[in-house]
Each structure stands twice: as structure tokens, then as C-alpha cells.
Short mmCIF file of N, CA and C in Angstrom, two decimals:
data_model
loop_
_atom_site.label_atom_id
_atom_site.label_comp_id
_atom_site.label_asym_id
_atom_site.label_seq_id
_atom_site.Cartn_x
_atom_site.Cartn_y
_atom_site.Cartn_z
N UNK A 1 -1.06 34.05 20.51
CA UNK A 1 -0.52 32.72 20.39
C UNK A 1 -1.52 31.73 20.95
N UNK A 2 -1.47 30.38 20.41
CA UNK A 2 -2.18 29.56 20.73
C UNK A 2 -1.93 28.44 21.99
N UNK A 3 -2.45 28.09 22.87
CA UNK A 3 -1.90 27.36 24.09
C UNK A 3 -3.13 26.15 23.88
N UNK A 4 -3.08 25.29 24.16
CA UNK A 4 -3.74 24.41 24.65
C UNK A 4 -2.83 23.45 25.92
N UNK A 5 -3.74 23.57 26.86
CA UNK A 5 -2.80 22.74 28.14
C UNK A 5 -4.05 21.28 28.43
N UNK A 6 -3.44 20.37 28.33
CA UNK A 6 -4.05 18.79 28.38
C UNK A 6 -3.73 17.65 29.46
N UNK A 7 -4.15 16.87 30.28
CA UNK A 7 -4.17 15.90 31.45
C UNK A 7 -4.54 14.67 30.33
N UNK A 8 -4.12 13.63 31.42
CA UNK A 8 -4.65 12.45 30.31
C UNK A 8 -6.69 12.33 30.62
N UNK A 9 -7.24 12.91 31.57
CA UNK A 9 -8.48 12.58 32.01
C UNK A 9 -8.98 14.23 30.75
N UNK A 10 -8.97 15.12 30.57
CA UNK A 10 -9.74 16.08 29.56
C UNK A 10 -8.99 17.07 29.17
N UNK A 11 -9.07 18.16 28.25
CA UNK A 11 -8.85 19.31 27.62
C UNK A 11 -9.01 20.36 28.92
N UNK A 12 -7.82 21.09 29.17
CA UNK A 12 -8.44 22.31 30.82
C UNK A 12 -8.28 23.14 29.89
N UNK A 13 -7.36 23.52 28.41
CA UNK A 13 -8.13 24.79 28.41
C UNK A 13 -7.17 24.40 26.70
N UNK A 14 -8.04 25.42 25.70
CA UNK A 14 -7.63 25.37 24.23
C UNK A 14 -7.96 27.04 24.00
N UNK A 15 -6.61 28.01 23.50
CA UNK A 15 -7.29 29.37 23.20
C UNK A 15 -6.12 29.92 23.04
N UNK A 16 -5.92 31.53 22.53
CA UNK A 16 -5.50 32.37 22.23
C UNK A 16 -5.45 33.13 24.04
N UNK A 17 -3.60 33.60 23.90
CA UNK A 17 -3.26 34.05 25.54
C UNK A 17 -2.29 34.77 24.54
N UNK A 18 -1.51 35.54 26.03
CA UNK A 18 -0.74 36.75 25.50
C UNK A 18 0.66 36.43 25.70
N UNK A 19 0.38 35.37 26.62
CA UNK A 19 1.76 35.26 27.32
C UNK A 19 1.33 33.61 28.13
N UNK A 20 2.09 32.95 28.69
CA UNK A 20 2.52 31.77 29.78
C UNK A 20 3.38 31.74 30.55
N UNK A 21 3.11 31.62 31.84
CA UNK A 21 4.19 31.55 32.77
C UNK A 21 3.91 30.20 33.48
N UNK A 22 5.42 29.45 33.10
CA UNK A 22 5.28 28.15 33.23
C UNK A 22 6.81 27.78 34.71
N UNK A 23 6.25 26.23 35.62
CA UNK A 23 6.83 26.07 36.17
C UNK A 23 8.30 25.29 36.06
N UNK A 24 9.56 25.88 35.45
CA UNK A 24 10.55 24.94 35.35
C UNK A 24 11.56 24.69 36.18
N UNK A 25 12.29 23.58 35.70
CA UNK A 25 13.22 22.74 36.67
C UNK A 25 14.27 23.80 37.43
N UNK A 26 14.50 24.88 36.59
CA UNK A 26 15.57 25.76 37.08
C UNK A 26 14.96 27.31 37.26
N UNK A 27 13.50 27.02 37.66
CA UNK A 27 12.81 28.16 37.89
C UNK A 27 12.32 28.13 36.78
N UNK A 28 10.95 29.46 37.17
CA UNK A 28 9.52 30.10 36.35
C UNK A 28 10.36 30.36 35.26
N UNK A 29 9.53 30.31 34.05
CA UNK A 29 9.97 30.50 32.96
C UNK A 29 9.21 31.39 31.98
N UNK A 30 9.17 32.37 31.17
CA UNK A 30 7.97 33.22 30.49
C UNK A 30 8.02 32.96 28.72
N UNK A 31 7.13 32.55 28.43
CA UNK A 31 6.77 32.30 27.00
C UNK A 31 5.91 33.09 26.24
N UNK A 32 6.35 34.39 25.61
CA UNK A 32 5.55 35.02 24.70
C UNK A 32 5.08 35.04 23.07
N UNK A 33 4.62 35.71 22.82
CA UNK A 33 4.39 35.59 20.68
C UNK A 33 5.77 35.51 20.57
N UNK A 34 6.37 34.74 19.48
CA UNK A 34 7.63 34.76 18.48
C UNK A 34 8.80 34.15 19.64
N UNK A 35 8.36 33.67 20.66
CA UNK A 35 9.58 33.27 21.66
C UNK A 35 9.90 31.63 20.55
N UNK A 36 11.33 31.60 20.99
CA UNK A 36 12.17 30.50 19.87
C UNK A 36 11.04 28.92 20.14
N UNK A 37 11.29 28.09 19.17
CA UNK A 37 10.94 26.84 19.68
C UNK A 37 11.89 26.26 20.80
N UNK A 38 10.36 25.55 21.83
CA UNK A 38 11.39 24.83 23.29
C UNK A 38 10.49 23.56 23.37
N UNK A 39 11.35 22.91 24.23
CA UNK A 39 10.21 21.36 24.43
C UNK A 39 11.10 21.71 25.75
N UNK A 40 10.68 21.73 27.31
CA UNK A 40 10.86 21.47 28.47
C UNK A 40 10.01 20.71 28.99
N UNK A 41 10.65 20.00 29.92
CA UNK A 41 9.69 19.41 31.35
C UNK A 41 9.49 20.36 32.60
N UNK A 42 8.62 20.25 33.11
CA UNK A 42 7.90 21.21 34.17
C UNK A 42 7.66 20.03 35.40
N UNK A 43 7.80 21.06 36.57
CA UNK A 43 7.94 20.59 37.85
C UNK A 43 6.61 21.21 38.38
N UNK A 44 6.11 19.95 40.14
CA UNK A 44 5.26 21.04 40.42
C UNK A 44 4.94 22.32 40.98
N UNK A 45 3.91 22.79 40.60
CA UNK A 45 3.61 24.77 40.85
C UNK A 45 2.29 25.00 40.02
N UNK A 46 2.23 26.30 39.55
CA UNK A 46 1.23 26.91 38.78
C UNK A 46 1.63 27.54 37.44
N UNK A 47 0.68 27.16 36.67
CA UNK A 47 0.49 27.80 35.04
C UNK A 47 -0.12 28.86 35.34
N UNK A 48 0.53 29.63 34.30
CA UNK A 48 -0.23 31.02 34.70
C UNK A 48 -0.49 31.79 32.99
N UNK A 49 -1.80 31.46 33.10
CA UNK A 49 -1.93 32.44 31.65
C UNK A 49 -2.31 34.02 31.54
N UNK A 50 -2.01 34.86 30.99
CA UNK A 50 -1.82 36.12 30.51
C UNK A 50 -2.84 36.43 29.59
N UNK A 51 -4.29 36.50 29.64
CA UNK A 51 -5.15 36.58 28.47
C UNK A 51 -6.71 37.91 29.04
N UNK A 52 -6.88 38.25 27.83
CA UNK A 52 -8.45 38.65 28.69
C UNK A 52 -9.06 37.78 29.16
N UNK A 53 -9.49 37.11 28.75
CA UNK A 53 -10.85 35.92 29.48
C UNK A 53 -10.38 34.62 29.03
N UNK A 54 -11.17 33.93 29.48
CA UNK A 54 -10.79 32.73 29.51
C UNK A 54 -12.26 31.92 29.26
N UNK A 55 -12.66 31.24 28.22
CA UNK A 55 -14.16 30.53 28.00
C UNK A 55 -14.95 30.27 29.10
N UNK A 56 -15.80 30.25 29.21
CA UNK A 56 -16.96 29.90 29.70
C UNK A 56 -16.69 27.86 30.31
N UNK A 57 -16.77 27.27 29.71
CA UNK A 57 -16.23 25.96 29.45
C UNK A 57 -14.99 25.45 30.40
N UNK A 58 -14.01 26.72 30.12
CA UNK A 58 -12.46 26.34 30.66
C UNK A 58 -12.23 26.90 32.42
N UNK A 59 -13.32 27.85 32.43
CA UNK A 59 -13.43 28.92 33.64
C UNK A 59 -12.93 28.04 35.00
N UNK A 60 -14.03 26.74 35.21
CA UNK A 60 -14.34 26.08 35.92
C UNK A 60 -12.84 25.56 36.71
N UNK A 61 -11.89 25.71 35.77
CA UNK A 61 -10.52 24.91 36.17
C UNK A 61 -9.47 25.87 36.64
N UNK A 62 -9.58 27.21 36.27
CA UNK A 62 -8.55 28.09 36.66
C UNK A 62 -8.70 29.18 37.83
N UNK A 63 -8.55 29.71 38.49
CA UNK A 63 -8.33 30.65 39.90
C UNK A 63 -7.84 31.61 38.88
N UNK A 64 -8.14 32.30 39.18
CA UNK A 64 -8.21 34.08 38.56
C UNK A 64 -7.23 34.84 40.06
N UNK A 65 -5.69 35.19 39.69
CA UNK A 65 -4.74 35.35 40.54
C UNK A 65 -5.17 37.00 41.26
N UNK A 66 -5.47 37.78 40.80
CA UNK A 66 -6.42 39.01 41.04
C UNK A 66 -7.34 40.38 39.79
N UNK A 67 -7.75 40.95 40.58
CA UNK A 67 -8.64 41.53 39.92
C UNK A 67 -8.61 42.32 39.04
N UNK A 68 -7.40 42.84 39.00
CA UNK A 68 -6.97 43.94 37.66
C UNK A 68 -6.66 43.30 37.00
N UNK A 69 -5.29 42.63 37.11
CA UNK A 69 -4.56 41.84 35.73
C UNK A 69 -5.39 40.63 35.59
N UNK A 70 -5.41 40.21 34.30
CA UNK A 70 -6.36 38.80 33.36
C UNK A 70 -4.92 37.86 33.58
N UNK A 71 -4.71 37.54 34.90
CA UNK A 71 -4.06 36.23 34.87
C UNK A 71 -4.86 35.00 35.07
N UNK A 72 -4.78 33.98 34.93
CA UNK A 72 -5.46 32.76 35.32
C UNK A 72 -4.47 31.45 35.99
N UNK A 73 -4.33 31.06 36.62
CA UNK A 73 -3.94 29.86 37.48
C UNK A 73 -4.29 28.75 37.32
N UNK A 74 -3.53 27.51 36.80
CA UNK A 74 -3.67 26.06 37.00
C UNK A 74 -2.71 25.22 37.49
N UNK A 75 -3.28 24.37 38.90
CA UNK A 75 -2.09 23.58 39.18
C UNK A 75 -1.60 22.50 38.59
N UNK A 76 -0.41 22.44 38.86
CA UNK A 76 -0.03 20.93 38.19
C UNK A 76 1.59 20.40 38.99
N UNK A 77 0.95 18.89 38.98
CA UNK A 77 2.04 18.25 39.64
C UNK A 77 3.48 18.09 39.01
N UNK A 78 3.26 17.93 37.39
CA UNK A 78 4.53 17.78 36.69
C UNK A 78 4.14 17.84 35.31
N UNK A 79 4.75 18.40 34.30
CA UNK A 79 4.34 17.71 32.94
C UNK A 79 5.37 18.35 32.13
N UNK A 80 5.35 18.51 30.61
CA UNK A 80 6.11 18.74 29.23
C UNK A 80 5.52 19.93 28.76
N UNK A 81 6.30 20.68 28.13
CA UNK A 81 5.79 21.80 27.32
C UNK A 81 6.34 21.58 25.90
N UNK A 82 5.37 21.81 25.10
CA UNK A 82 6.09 22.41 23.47
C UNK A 82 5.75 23.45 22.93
N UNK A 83 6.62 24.29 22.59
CA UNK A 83 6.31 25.77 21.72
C UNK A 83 7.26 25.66 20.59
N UNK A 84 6.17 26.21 19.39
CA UNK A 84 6.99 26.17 18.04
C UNK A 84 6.00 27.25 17.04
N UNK A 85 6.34 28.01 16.78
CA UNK A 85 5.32 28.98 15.74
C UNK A 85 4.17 29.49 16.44
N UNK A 86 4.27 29.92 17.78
CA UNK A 86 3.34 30.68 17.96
C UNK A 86 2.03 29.57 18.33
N UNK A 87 2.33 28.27 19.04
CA UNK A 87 1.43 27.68 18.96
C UNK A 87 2.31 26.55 20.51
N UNK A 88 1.49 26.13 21.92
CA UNK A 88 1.97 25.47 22.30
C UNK A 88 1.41 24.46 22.96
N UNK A 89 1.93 22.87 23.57
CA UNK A 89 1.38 22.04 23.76
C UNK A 89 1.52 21.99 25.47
N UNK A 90 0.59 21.66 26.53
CA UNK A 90 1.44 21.79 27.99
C UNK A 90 0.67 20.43 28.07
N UNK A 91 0.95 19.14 28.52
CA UNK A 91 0.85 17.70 28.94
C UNK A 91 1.28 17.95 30.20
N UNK A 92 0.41 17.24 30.85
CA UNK A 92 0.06 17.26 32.48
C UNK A 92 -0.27 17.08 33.64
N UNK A 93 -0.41 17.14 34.43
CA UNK A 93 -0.84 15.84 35.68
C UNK A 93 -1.14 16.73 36.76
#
């Protein structure tokens, strides 16, 4: 599935992940391939992506949570999510 997560100042990351674990109002929330369409708002905490690697480019912005599992970490104070077809939008601060 496709994620791209966006701030109004640049692009932190555009790519193919396995999974998202996102921060919501009524608790963590998990977003995989074929999960239904959602539009939520997100509180602050950490994004957490589920992927092998993560670009070269995007590296710079995420904390790598540990050494076996390919999770990656980004904070954020608050923002919106959209998922629809395997494809999602995270707006952010």
C-alpha cells in the first residue's frame, strides 16, 4: 500500500509500507492492505511505519524503533488521515 505522510513545510516520506500504526483520539489505531476507507483526525504521539526500508531521502526524518523489526517512527503533534484503495494521505504538524 501506498502512504505518503505531509507537513505544510515538506514531503517526510512518499512509498510503499506494509502496514501504519497511527495515533488516534480513542487510541493507536492499525491500517493494513484492503483495510475499509477512513478519514480520521490524529492526536499527538508517533507514526509508525511497517516497511523494509525506508529511502535514502526520507531516512533523515524517522527513528528506526529497533533492530529486528523494519519499523520506522515519526512524531507528530496532530493531524488527518485518509485511506481509500490501498493508498493513504497523513497531513501534519
Amino acid at each position: 500500500m501506498n502512504i505518503k505522510i505531509l507537513t505544510p513545510e515538506y514531503v517526510v516520506f512518499e512509498g510503499e509500507v506494509n502496514s501504519v500504526l497511527l495515533p488516534g483520539k480513542n487510541g493507536e489505531f492499525h491500517i493494513m492492505k484492503n483495510h475499509a476507507a477512513i478519514v480520521s483526525s490524529l492526536i499527538g504521539g508517533k507514526v509508525k511505519l511497517f516497511t523494509s526500508s525506508i529511502g535514502e531521502s526520507y531516512a533523515k526524518n524517522f527513528t528506526k524503533e529497533n533492530e529486528k523489526d523494519s519499523v520506522f517512527s515519526y512524531p507528530i503533534k496532530s493531524g488527518v488521515v485518509e485511506f481509500n484503495h490501498d493508498k493513504g494521505i497523513i497531513l501534519c504538524e
